Amino acid sequence: MARDFTSVGVVGLGTMGAGIVEVFARNGVDVVAVEVSEDALERGRAILTGSTDRAVAKGKLAEADRDALLSRVRFAVGLDALHSVDLVIEAVPEHLDLKQRIFAELDRVCKPEAILATNTSSLSVTEISVATSRPNQVIGIHFFNPAPVMKLVEVVRTVVTSADVVADVEGLCKRLGKVDVTISDRAGFIANALLFGYLNHAVGMFESHYATREDIDAAMKLGCGLPMGPLALMDLIGVDTAYEILDTMYRRGGRDRRHAPVPLIKQMVTAGLLGRKSGRGFYTYERPGSPVVVPDEQTPVTADAALGDGTRAGGEPAGPAGLAKIGIVGSGTMATGIIEVFAKAGYEVVSVTRGAEKSAKVFEAVKTSLNKGVVRGKLSEADRDAALGRINWSATLEHLADVDLVVEAVVEELSVKKALFASLDEICKPGVVLATTTSSLPVIDVAMATQRPADVVGLHFFNPAPLMPLVEVVETIRTSAETTATARAVCAALGKTGVVCGDRSGFIVNALLFPYLNDAVKMLEASYSTADDIDHAMKLGCGYPMGPFELLDVVGLDVALAIQRELYLELREPGFAPAPLLEHLVTAGYLGRKSGRGFRDHTRR
């Protein structure tokens, strides 16, 4: 039987500590909330009352329940007030020497059977535990912010933590309505070890001027369904907090350069640009602590620029002048979706495939998709018929002689694309933008197959194109500013968000997404945690729509391996080397859902 905790102590009443107090008090546990001074205590009290008052105002907590909750909390200055509690959770700033001093004092003050826990997100629980004479009763209980809302708790055991202590804490998490994942003491645990490598990489993109902060954030929200973009999330976490976590993970985790803080992060900390709490970080906020982004000197002036929360700065811009007729080359799923997108947006479309049979299949696919839109009430029959009427079917490239824009969506083979673009160069009239939908090949190689590289750009649609709102606009070093502007205006006219980036492997989304997935495979490979617990951690701790192994099985392990290899070959970064486990699974034919087995067996579902 798990221990019945009747009273707990919480040390440190910042946002996290006050949130932990609220979690326990909401669930009927008496709490002793401790701070270092009366002023700090009042600030903590204000955070708690503010949170519970907001819950009442939103109808999520009855006034009587709020009053009962607050009555369970006793505020005190000094650790001596914790002499009789069953469990203490420390939630002070991430400084090892500070935590060690607190735990040494807790060891003196607390009763012998009390469990001592740290909420650290990155420091070694083992190093904290040795400051006490009871390291077997020390454990990590890592809540996520905001603690009353987030379901995940990482339970971190050291090599000497008692099995009974682990079982007692796991039982407590269930009582609190939390989902716990139990792991060993390793830098970053699960969620932060995976999250902060990704965040650091995103900051590196921004620092190198590869893409704007708005486009990086919009790409990850719209391309991956994440609740926040990485730079907006850095501002929410606190740039200083992120730096401390990354620096600790780098020093503790084998000095992986993925976790070496990008220099810009340290510069921002030194300059006091700490994120929302200081009123300015990667974005500027209307006041310290506010979530409302306001324009600053880096805010794009274009009407279709996306802000940090993904909203548009102005109304939808009109489509580019003079573009009425669009050529689309290809007959696969992506080409079919792009044909539908342009036809529904009112453009005349010339679809070019390799023969009448291919054209007939594409026609049926487009018609079926449009009919689904009618059945679901998202499209009228008249609009469906009008869209189909705008599409012209052809098996010859010569019919593209009078189009205003060409979008290529053929097989991902460089030789095929180069040959196609050389033909388009001869056939299409001067000034026509030639776009490739490649997701992995260098756009410049395609562009240089023509005599007009300034007119060539990447338009990377995401699958399924009619549904996914993101398009990556990939400009090479030869792409003209006019071509980029036209491409972005086309995206806006289609109702898509176009994000501009350079011609580098993976562009924005894949370059940030797949190293994170690769890191998850390495974590599993090291037997640090299970695929289920890692997926739980990222979904419940970070709000991701899918866990990394769920996503890998959907994407295809072979696809993931190919993309990761391309990233590694281009960047030559050791941390980007594909995980051996990923390579072995692909070699064994375990490719994910499409083969019936990947990281999980899908034949039994």
Coordinates of C-alpha atoms in Angstrom, one line a residue:
M1 CA 0.0 0.0 0.0
A2 CA 1.3 3.5 -0.9
R3 CA 1.8 5.9 1.9
D4 CA -1.0 8.2 2.7
F5 CA 0.4 11.7 2.7
T6 CA -1.7 14.0 4.9
S7 CA 0.6 17.1 4.8
V8 CA 3.2 18.3 2.5
G9 CA 5.6 21.3 2.5
V10 CA 6.5 23.4 -0.5
V11 CA 9.7 25.5 -0.5
G12 CA 9.8 28.4 -2.9
L13 CA 6.6 30.1 -4.0
G14 CA 7.4 31.4 -7.4
T15 CA 5.1 30.5 -10.3
M16 CA 5.9 26.8 -10.2
G17 CA 6.0 26.5 -6.4
A18 CA 2.7 28.3 -6.0
G19 CA 1.2 26.1 -8.7
I20 CA 2.4 23.0 -6.8
V21 CA 0.8 24.3 -3.6
E22 CA -2.5 24.7 -5.5
V23 CA -2.3 21.1 -6.9
F24 CA -2.0 19.6 -3.4
A25 CA -4.6 21.9 -1.8
R26 CA -7.1 21.2 -4.6
N27 CA -6.8 17.5 -3.8
G28 CA -7.5 17.8 -0.1
V29 CA -3.9 17.8 1.1
D30 CA -2.8 20.2 3.8
V31 CA 0.2 22.3 2.7
V32 CA 2.8 24.3 4.5
A33 CA 4.0 26.9 2.0
V34 CA 7.5 28.3 2.9
E35 CA 9.5 31.3 1.6
V36 CA 12.7 33.0 2.7
S37 CA 11.1 36.4 3.7
E38 CA 7.7 38.0 4.4
D39 CA 7.9 39.9 1.1
A40 CA 8.5 36.7 -0.8
L41 CA 5.7 35.0 1.1
E42 CA 3.2 37.7 0.1
R43 CA 4.2 37.4 -3.5
G44 CA 3.6 33.7 -3.4
R45 CA 0.3 34.2 -1.7
A46 CA -0.7 36.7 -4.4
I47 CA 0.2 34.1 -7.2
L48 CA -1.9 31.5 -5.5
T49 CA -5.0 33.7 -4.9
G50 CA -4.7 35.2 -8.4
S51 CA -4.7 31.7 -9.9
T52 CA -7.7 30.5 -7.9
D53 CA -9.6 33.7 -8.5
R54 CA -9.1 33.3 -12.2
A55 CA -10.4 29.7 -12.0
V56 CA -13.5 30.9 -10.2
A57 CA -14.1 33.7 -12.8
K58 CA -13.8 31.1 -15.6
G59 CA -16.3 28.8 -13.9
K60 CA -13.7 26.1 -13.3
L61 CA -13.8 26.3 -9.5
A62 CA -16.7 27.1 -7.1
E63 CA -16.2 29.9 -4.6
A64 CA -16.7 27.4 -1.8
D65 CA -14.1 25.1 -3.2
R66 CA -11.6 28.0 -3.6
D67 CA -12.1 29.0 0.0
A68 CA -11.7 25.4 1.2
L69 CA -8.5 25.1 -1.0
L70 CA -7.0 28.3 0.5
S71 CA -7.9 27.1 4.1
R72 CA -5.7 24.1 3.6
V73 CA -2.6 26.3 3.0
R74 CA -0.5 27.6 5.9
F75 CA 2.1 30.2 4.9
A76 CA 5.4 30.5 6.9
V77 CA 8.8 32.0 6.7
G78 CA 11.7 29.6 7.2
L79 CA 12.2 25.8 6.9
D80 CA 11.6 25.1 10.6
A81 CA 7.8 25.2 9.8
L82 CA 8.2 21.9 7.9
H83 CA 9.1 19.8 11.0
S84 CA 6.0 17.6 10.9
V85 CA 5.1 17.2 7.2
D86 CA 5.2 13.8 5.3
L87 CA 6.8 15.2 2.1
V88 CA 8.7 18.3 1.1
I89 CA 9.0 19.6 -2.5
E90 CA 11.6 22.2 -3.2
A91 CA 10.9 24.6 -6.0
V92 CA 13.6 27.3 -5.8
P93 CA 15.8 28.6 -8.7
E94 CA 18.0 26.2 -10.6
H95 CA 21.2 26.6 -8.7
L96 CA 22.8 23.4 -7.3
D97 CA 24.5 25.1 -4.4
L98 CA 21.3 26.7 -3.3
K99 CA 19.4 23.4 -3.5
Q100 CA 22.1 21.5 -1.6
R101 CA 22.0 24.0 1.2
I102 CA 18.2 23.7 1.4
F103 CA 18.3 19.9 1.5
A104 CA 20.9 19.9 4.2
E105 CA 18.7 22.0 6.3
L106 CA 15.6 20.0 5.5
D107 CA 17.4 16.9 6.5
R108 CA 18.0 18.5 9.9
V109 CA 14.4 19.9 10.3
C110 CA 12.1 17.2 8.9
K111 CA 11.1 14.0 10.7
P112 CA 13.2 10.9 9.8
E113 CA 10.6 9.3 7.7
A114 CA 9.7 12.4 5.6
I115 CA 10.4 12.2 1.8
L116 CA 12.5 15.1 0.4
A117 CA 11.8 15.9 -3.2
T118 CA 13.1 18.4 -5.7
N119 CA 11.2 19.9 -8.6
T120 CA 14.4 20.5 -10.6
S121 CA 14.1 20.3 -14.3
S122 CA 17.7 19.8 -15.2
L123 CA 20.0 19.4 -12.2
S124 CA 21.3 16.1 -10.8
V125 CA 18.9 14.7 -8.2
T126 CA 21.8 12.5 -7.1
E127 CA 24.0 15.5 -6.4
I128 CA 21.2 17.2 -4.4
S129 CA 20.5 14.0 -2.4
V130 CA 24.1 13.7 -1.1
A131 CA 23.7 16.9 0.8
T132 CA 21.5 14.8 3.2
S133 CA 22.0 11.9 5.5
R134 CA 19.0 10.2 3.8
P135 CA 19.7 10.0 0.1
N136 CA 17.5 6.9 -0.2
Q137 CA 14.6 9.2 0.7
V138 CA 15.4 11.9 -1.9
I139 CA 13.5 11.9 -5.2
G140 CA 12.7 14.2 -8.1
I141 CA 9.1 15.2 -8.6
H142 CA 9.2 17.4 -11.8
F143 CA 5.9 19.2 -12.4
F144 CA 5.3 21.1 -15.6
N145 CA 4.1 24.7 -15.8
P146 CA 1.3 25.6 -15.1
A147 CA 1.2 22.8 -12.5
P148 CA -2.5 22.9 -11.9
V149 CA -3.2 22.3 -15.6
M150 CA -0.4 20.1 -16.9
K151 CA -1.0 16.4 -16.4
L152 CA 2.5 15.1 -16.6
V153 CA 4.9 14.6 -13.6
E154 CA 8.4 13.1 -14.1
V155 CA 9.3 11.0 -11.1
V156 CA 13.1 10.9 -11.0
R157 CA 14.8 8.1 -9.0
T158 CA 18.5 8.0 -8.2
V159 CA 20.6 4.8 -7.9
V160 CA 19.9 4.8 -4.2
T161 CA 16.3 6.0 -4.0
S162 CA 14.3 3.4 -2.1
A163 CA 11.8 1.4 -4.2
D164 CA 9.2 2.2 -1.5
V165 CA 9.7 5.9 -1.9
V166 CA 9.3 5.6 -5.7
A167 CA 6.1 3.6 -5.2
D168 CA 4.7 6.1 -2.6
V169 CA 5.3 9.0 -4.9
E170 CA 3.8 7.2 -7.9
G171 CA 0.7 6.6 -5.8
L172 CA 0.6 10.3 -4.8
C173 CA 0.7 11.4 -8.4
K174 CA -2.3 9.2 -9.2
R175 CA -4.1 10.7 -6.2
L176 CA -3.4 14.2 -7.6
G177 CA -4.9 13.2 -11.0
K178 CA -1.5 13.3 -12.7
V179 CA 0.2 10.9 -15.2
D180 CA 3.6 10.0 -13.9
V181 CA 6.6 8.6 -15.9
T182 CA 9.3 7.2 -13.7
I183 CA 12.9 7.6 -15.0
S184 CA 16.5 7.5 -13.8
D185 CA 18.5 10.6 -13.0
R186 CA 19.8 11.9 -16.3
A187 CA 20.3 15.5 -17.6
G188 CA 17.0 17.0 -18.8
F189 CA 15.1 13.8 -17.8
I190 CA 12.7 13.1 -20.8
A191 CA 10.8 16.2 -21.8
N192 CA 13.5 18.8 -21.4
A193 CA 16.2 16.6 -22.9
L194 CA 14.1 16.4 -26.1
L195 CA 12.6 19.9 -25.9
F196 CA 15.6 22.1 -25.3
G197 CA 17.7 20.7 -28.1
Y198 CA 14.9 21.6 -30.5
L199 CA 14.6 25.1 -28.9
N200 CA 18.3 25.7 -29.1
H201 CA 18.4 24.7 -32.7
A202 CA 15.5 27.1 -33.5
V203 CA 17.4 30.0 -31.8
G204 CA 20.4 29.1 -33.9
M205 CA 18.2 29.5 -37.1
F206 CA 17.1 32.9 -35.9
E207 CA 20.6 34.0 -34.9
S208 CA 22.0 33.1 -38.3
H209 CA 19.2 35.1 -40.1
Y210 CA 18.0 31.9 -41.8
A211 CA 14.4 32.8 -41.2
T212 CA 12.5 35.5 -39.2
R213 CA 11.2 34.7 -35.7
E214 CA 7.6 35.0 -37.0
D215 CA 8.3 32.5 -39.8
I216 CA 10.1 30.0 -37.5
D217 CA 7.2 30.0 -35.0
A218 CA 4.5 29.9 -37.7
A219 CA 6.3 27.0 -39.4
M220 CA 6.3 24.8 -36.3
K221 CA 2.8 25.7 -35.2
L222 CA 1.2 25.2 -38.6
G223 CA 3.5 22.5 -40.0
C224 CA 3.6 20.3 -36.9
G225 CA 0.5 21.3 -34.9
L226 CA 2.5 22.5 -31.9
P227 CA 0.7 24.7 -29.4
M228 CA 3.5 27.4 -29.6
G229 CA 6.4 28.3 -31.8
P230 CA 9.8 27.6 -30.3
L231 CA 10.8 31.3 -29.9
A232 CA 7.5 32.3 -28.3
L233 CA 7.9 29.3 -26.0
M234 CA 11.4 30.4 -25.1
D235 CA 9.9 33.7 -24.0
L236 CA 7.3 32.0 -21.9
I237 CA 9.8 29.7 -20.2
G238 CA 12.2 32.5 -19.6
V239 CA 15.4 33.0 -21.7
D240 CA 17.5 32.9 -18.5
T241 CA 15.8 29.7 -17.4
A242 CA 16.4 28.1 -20.8
Y243 CA 20.1 29.1 -20.7
E244 CA 20.5 27.5 -17.2
I245 CA 18.8 24.3 -18.4
L246 CA 20.8 24.1 -21.6
D247 CA 24.1 24.8 -19.9
T248 CA 23.4 22.1 -17.2
M249 CA 22.4 19.6 -19.9
Y250 CA 25.5 20.3 -21.9
R251 CA 27.8 19.8 -18.9
R252 CA 26.0 16.8 -17.5
G253 CA 25.0 15.1 -20.8
G254 CA 28.3 14.3 -22.4
R255 CA 28.8 17.8 -23.9
D256 CA 26.5 17.3 -26.9
R257 CA 26.7 20.4 -29.0
R258 CA 22.9 20.2 -29.5
H259 CA 22.7 21.4 -25.9
A260 CA 25.5 24.0 -26.0
P261 CA 23.6 27.3 -25.6
V262 CA 23.5 29.3 -28.8
P263 CA 25.6 32.5 -28.1
L264 CA 22.5 34.7 -28.7
I265 CA 20.8 33.2 -25.6
K266 CA 23.6 34.3 -23.2
Q267 CA 23.7 37.7 -24.8
M268 CA 20.0 38.1 -24.3
V269 CA 20.3 37.1 -20.6
T270 CA 23.1 39.6 -20.1
A271 CA 21.0 42.3 -21.8
G272 CA 18.0 41.5 -19.5
L273 CA 15.9 40.3 -22.5
L274 CA 14.4 37.4 -20.5
G275 CA 11.1 36.9 -22.3
R276 CA 7.6 37.7 -21.1
K277 CA 8.6 38.2 -17.5
S278 CA 10.9 41.2 -18.5
G279 CA 8.6 42.5 -21.2
R280 CA 11.0 41.6 -24.0
G281 CA 12.8 38.6 -25.3
F282 CA 12.5 37.3 -28.8
Y283 CA 9.3 39.3 -29.0
T284 CA 8.3 42.5 -27.3
Y285 CA 5.3 42.5 -24.9
E286 CA 3.0 45.3 -23.8
R287 CA 4.4 45.1 -20.3
P288 CA 6.4 42.7 -18.1
G289 CA 4.4 39.5 -17.5
S290 CA 2.0 40.1 -20.3
P291 CA 1.3 37.5 -23.0
V292 CA 0.3 40.3 -25.5
V293 CA 2.9 40.8 -28.3
V294 CA 3.3 44.3 -29.6
P295 CA 5.1 45.5 -32.7
D296 CA 8.8 46.4 -32.5
E297 CA 11.7 47.1 -34.8
Q298 CA 11.8 43.5 -36.0
T299 CA 8.1 43.2 -36.8
P300 CA 7.6 42.6 -40.5
V301 CA 5.9 45.4 -42.4
T302 CA 4.1 43.1 -44.8
A303 CA 0.4 42.6 -44.3
D304 CA 0.7 38.8 -44.2
A305 CA 3.3 38.6 -41.5
A306 CA 2.4 36.2 -38.8
L307 CA 2.9 37.3 -35.2
G308 CA 4.2 35.2 -32.4
D309 CA 0.8 33.7 -31.7
G310 CA 0.3 32.8 -35.4
T311 CA -2.3 35.6 -36.0
R312 CA -2.0 37.9 -39.0
A313 CA -0.9 41.5 -38.6
G314 CA -3.4 42.8 -41.1
G315 CA -6.1 41.7 -43.5
E316 CA -5.5 39.0 -46.1
P317 CA -3.5 40.5 -49.0
A318 CA -4.7 40.2 -52.5
G319 CA -3.2 37.7 -54.9
P320 CA -0.3 38.9 -57.0
A321 CA -1.3 41.0 -60.0
G322 CA -1.2 39.3 -63.4
L323 CA -1.3 35.7 -62.1
A324 CA -4.3 33.9 -63.5
K325 CA -3.2 30.7 -65.1
I326 CA -1.2 28.1 -63.1
G327 CA 0.6 25.1 -64.5
I328 CA 1.1 22.1 -62.3
V329 CA 3.3 19.2 -63.3
G330 CA 2.9 15.8 -61.6
S331 CA 0.3 13.1 -60.9
G332 CA 1.0 12.0 -57.3
T333 CA -0.8 12.8 -54.1
M334 CA 0.9 16.2 -53.7
A335 CA 0.3 17.3 -57.2
T336 CA -3.4 16.3 -56.9
G337 CA -3.8 18.3 -53.7
I338 CA -2.1 21.4 -55.2
I339 CA -4.3 21.3 -58.2
E340 CA -7.4 21.3 -55.9
V341 CA -6.0 24.2 -53.8
F342 CA -5.4 26.4 -56.9
A343 CA -8.7 25.5 -58.6
K344 CA -10.7 26.2 -55.4
A345 CA -8.9 29.6 -55.0
G346 CA -10.2 30.7 -58.5
Y347 CA -7.2 30.1 -60.6
E348 CA -7.3 28.5 -64.1
V349 CA -5.1 25.4 -63.8
V350 CA -3.3 23.4 -66.5
S351 CA -2.5 19.9 -65.1
V352 CA 0.3 18.1 -67.0
T353 CA 0.8 14.4 -66.4
R354 CA 2.6 11.7 -68.3
G355 CA -0.5 10.5 -70.2
A356 CA -4.3 10.4 -70.5
E357 CA -4.5 7.5 -68.0
K358 CA -2.6 9.5 -65.4
S359 CA -4.8 12.6 -66.0
A360 CA -7.9 10.5 -65.6
K361 CA -6.7 9.2 -62.2
V362 CA -5.8 12.7 -61.0
F363 CA -9.2 14.0 -62.2
E364 CA -11.0 11.3 -60.2
A365 CA -8.9 12.0 -57.1
V366 CA -9.6 15.7 -57.3
K367 CA -13.3 15.1 -57.9
T368 CA -13.5 12.7 -55.0
S369 CA -11.8 15.2 -52.6
L370 CA -14.1 18.0 -53.7
N371 CA -17.2 15.8 -53.2
K372 CA -16.0 15.1 -49.7
G373 CA -15.9 18.8 -49.1
V374 CA -19.5 19.1 -50.3
V375 CA -20.7 16.2 -48.1
R376 CA -19.0 17.8 -45.1
G377 CA -20.7 21.1 -45.8
K378 CA -17.4 22.9 -46.5
L379 CA -18.0 23.5 -50.2
S380 CA -21.2 24.1 -52.2
E381 CA -22.0 22.0 -55.3
A382 CA -21.7 25.1 -57.4
D383 CA -18.2 25.8 -56.1
R384 CA -17.2 22.2 -56.7
D385 CA -18.4 22.3 -60.2
A386 CA -16.7 25.7 -60.8
A387 CA -13.4 24.4 -59.4
L388 CA -13.5 21.3 -61.7
G389 CA -14.3 23.6 -64.6
R390 CA -11.1 25.6 -64.1
I391 CA -8.9 22.6 -64.6
N392 CA -7.5 21.8 -68.0
W393 CA -5.9 18.3 -68.5
S394 CA -2.8 17.8 -70.6
A395 CA -0.1 15.3 -71.3
T396 CA 2.4 17.7 -72.9
L397 CA 4.6 20.4 -71.3
E398 CA 4.0 22.6 -74.4
H399 CA 0.6 23.5 -73.0
L400 CA 2.4 25.5 -70.3
A401 CA 3.6 28.1 -72.8
D402 CA 1.1 30.7 -71.7
V403 CA 0.8 30.1 -67.9
D404 CA 1.9 32.7 -65.3
L405 CA 3.3 30.3 -62.7
V406 CA 4.5 26.6 -62.8
V407 CA 4.5 24.4 -59.8
E408 CA 6.5 21.1 -60.2
A409 CA 5.4 18.1 -58.0
V410 CA 7.1 15.1 -59.6
V411 CA 9.2 12.4 -58.1
E412 CA 12.0 13.4 -55.6
E413 CA 14.9 12.6 -57.9
L414 CA 17.2 15.5 -58.8
S415 CA 18.0 14.3 -62.3
V416 CA 14.2 14.2 -63.1
K417 CA 13.6 17.6 -61.7
K418 CA 16.6 19.2 -63.5
A419 CA 15.5 17.8 -66.8
L420 CA 12.0 19.1 -66.2
F421 CA 13.1 22.6 -65.3
A422 CA 15.4 22.7 -68.4
S423 CA 12.4 22.0 -70.5
L424 CA 10.2 24.5 -68.7
D425 CA 12.9 27.1 -69.2
E426 CA 12.6 26.6 -73.0
I427 CA 8.8 26.5 -73.0
C428 CA 7.6 29.1 -70.5
K429 CA 7.4 32.8 -71.3
P430 CA 9.9 35.2 -69.7
G431 CA 9.2 36.2 -66.2
V432 CA 7.2 33.2 -65.2
V433 CA 8.0 31.9 -61.7
L434 CA 9.1 28.3 -61.7
A435 CA 8.5 26.6 -58.4
T436 CA 9.5 23.2 -57.1
T437 CA 7.7 21.4 -54.2
T438 CA 10.8 19.5 -53.2
S439 CA 11.0 18.7 -49.5
S440 CA 14.6 17.6 -49.5
L441 CA 16.6 18.4 -52.6
P442 CA 18.7 21.6 -53.0
V443 CA 16.5 24.1 -54.9
I444 CA 19.6 25.8 -56.3
D445 CA 20.5 22.6 -58.2
V446 CA 17.1 22.7 -59.9
A447 CA 17.4 26.5 -60.5
M448 CA 20.8 26.2 -62.3
A449 CA 19.3 23.7 -64.8
T450 CA 17.6 26.8 -66.2
Q451 CA 18.8 30.1 -67.7
R452 CA 16.6 32.0 -65.3
P453 CA 17.6 31.0 -61.8
A454 CA 16.3 34.3 -60.4
D455 CA 12.8 33.1 -61.3
V456 CA 13.1 29.7 -59.5
V457 CA 11.8 29.2 -55.9
G458 CA 10.8 26.4 -53.7
L459 CA 7.1 26.1 -52.7
H460 CA 7.0 23.3 -50.2
F461 CA 3.4 22.4 -49.5
F462 CA 2.6 20.0 -46.7
N463 CA 0.5 16.9 -47.1
P464 CA -2.5 16.9 -47.5
A465 CA -2.2 20.2 -49.4
P466 CA -5.9 21.2 -49.2
L467 CA -5.9 21.0 -45.4
M468 CA -2.4 22.0 -44.3
P469 CA -2.1 25.8 -43.9
L470 CA 1.7 26.0 -44.2
V471 CA 3.9 26.5 -47.3
E472 CA 7.7 26.9 -47.0
V473 CA 8.9 29.5 -49.5
V474 CA 12.5 28.5 -50.2
E475 CA 14.7 31.1 -51.8
T476 CA 18.2 30.3 -53.2
I477 CA 21.1 32.7 -53.4
R478 CA 20.0 33.4 -57.0
T479 CA 16.2 33.9 -56.3
S480 CA 15.2 37.5 -56.9
A481 CA 13.3 39.5 -54.3
E482 CA 10.4 39.9 -56.8
T483 CA 10.1 36.1 -57.1
T484 CA 10.1 35.6 -53.3
A485 CA 7.4 38.3 -53.0
T486 CA 5.3 36.7 -55.7
A487 CA 5.6 33.3 -54.1
R488 CA 4.5 34.6 -50.7
A489 CA 1.6 36.6 -52.2
V490 CA 0.5 33.4 -54.0
C491 CA 0.5 31.5 -50.7
A492 CA -1.7 34.3 -49.1
A493 CA -4.1 34.2 -52.0
L494 CA -4.5 30.5 -51.5
G495 CA -5.3 31.1 -47.8
K496 CA -2.0 29.6 -46.8
T497 CA 0.7 31.0 -44.5
G498 CA 4.0 31.3 -46.5
V499 CA 7.2 31.2 -44.4
V500 CA 10.4 32.3 -46.1
C501 CA 13.7 30.4 -45.5
G502 CA 17.0 29.8 -47.2
D503 CA 17.9 26.8 -49.4
R504 CA 19.2 24.5 -46.7
S505 CA 18.5 20.8 -46.0
G506 CA 15.2 20.4 -44.2
F507 CA 14.2 24.0 -44.6
I508 CA 12.5 25.0 -41.3
V509 CA 10.1 22.3 -40.3
N510 CA 12.1 19.2 -41.1
A511 CA 15.4 20.7 -39.9
L512 CA 13.8 21.2 -36.5
L513 CA 11.5 18.2 -36.3
F514 CA 13.7 15.3 -37.4
P515 CA 16.7 15.9 -35.1
Y516 CA 14.2 16.0 -32.2
L517 CA 12.7 12.6 -33.4
N518 CA 16.3 11.2 -33.8
D519 CA 17.1 12.3 -30.2
A520 CA 14.0 10.4 -29.0
V521 CA 15.2 7.3 -30.7
K522 CA 18.6 7.6 -29.1
M523 CA 16.9 8.0 -25.7
L524 CA 15.0 4.7 -26.3
E525 CA 18.2 3.1 -27.6
A526 CA 20.0 3.9 -24.4
S527 CA 17.1 2.1 -22.4
Y528 CA 16.6 5.4 -20.6
S529 CA 12.8 5.1 -20.9
T530 CA 10.1 3.3 -22.9
A531 CA 8.5 4.5 -26.1
D532 CA 5.2 4.8 -24.3
D533 CA 6.6 7.0 -21.5
I534 CA 8.6 9.2 -23.9
D535 CA 5.4 9.7 -26.0
H536 CA 3.4 10.5 -22.8
A537 CA 6.1 13.0 -21.7
M538 CA 6.0 15.0 -24.9
K539 CA 2.2 14.9 -25.3
L540 CA 1.3 15.7 -21.7
G541 CA 4.4 17.7 -20.7
C542 CA 4.8 19.8 -23.8
G543 CA 1.3 19.7 -25.4
Y544 CA 2.5 18.0 -28.6
P545 CA -0.3 16.4 -30.7
M546 CA 1.7 13.2 -31.0
G547 CA 4.6 11.6 -29.3
P548 CA 7.8 11.1 -31.2
F549 CA 7.4 7.4 -31.8
E550 CA 3.7 7.7 -32.8
L551 CA 4.8 10.3 -35.3
L552 CA 7.8 8.3 -36.6
D553 CA 5.5 5.3 -37.3
V554 CA 3.1 7.6 -39.2
V555 CA 5.8 9.4 -41.2
G556 CA 7.7 6.2 -42.0
L557 CA 11.0 5.2 -40.4
D558 CA 12.6 5.1 -43.9
V559 CA 11.5 8.6 -44.6
A560 CA 12.8 9.8 -41.3
L561 CA 16.1 8.1 -41.8
A562 CA 16.5 9.6 -45.3
I563 CA 15.8 13.1 -44.0
Q564 CA 18.1 12.7 -41.0
R565 CA 20.9 11.4 -43.3
E566 CA 20.6 14.5 -45.5
L567 CA 20.7 16.8 -42.5
Y568 CA 23.8 15.1 -41.2
L569 CA 25.6 15.1 -44.5
E570 CA 24.9 18.8 -45.0
L571 CA 25.6 20.1 -41.4
R572 CA 28.3 17.4 -40.4
E573 CA 27.1 17.8 -36.8
P574 CA 27.8 14.7 -34.7
G575 CA 24.6 15.1 -32.8
F576 CA 22.7 14.8 -36.1
A577 CA 24.0 11.4 -37.0
P578 CA 21.1 9.0 -37.4
A579 CA 20.5 6.8 -34.4
P580 CA 21.7 3.2 -35.0
L581 CA 18.4 1.8 -33.8
L582 CA 16.6 3.8 -36.5
E583 CA 18.9 2.4 -39.2
H584 CA 18.5 -1.2 -37.9
L585 CA 14.7 -1.0 -37.9
V586 CA 14.7 0.3 -41.4
T587 CA 17.1 -2.5 -42.5
A588 CA 14.8 -5.0 -40.9
G589 CA 11.8 -3.7 -42.8
Y590 CA 10.1 -2.2 -39.8
L591 CA 9.0 1.1 -41.5
G592 CA 6.0 2.0 -39.3
R593 CA 2.3 1.8 -40.0
K594 CA 2.7 1.2 -43.8
S595 CA 4.6 -2.0 -43.1
G596 CA 2.6 -3.0 -40.1
R597 CA 5.4 -2.6 -37.6
G598 CA 7.8 0.2 -36.6
F599 CA 8.4 1.2 -33.0
R600 CA 5.1 -0.5 -32.3
D601 CA 3.3 -3.5 -33.8
H602 CA 0.3 -2.2 -35.8
T603 CA -0.9 -5.6 -36.9
R604 CA -2.6 -6.3 -33.6
R605 CA -4.6 -3.0 -33.5

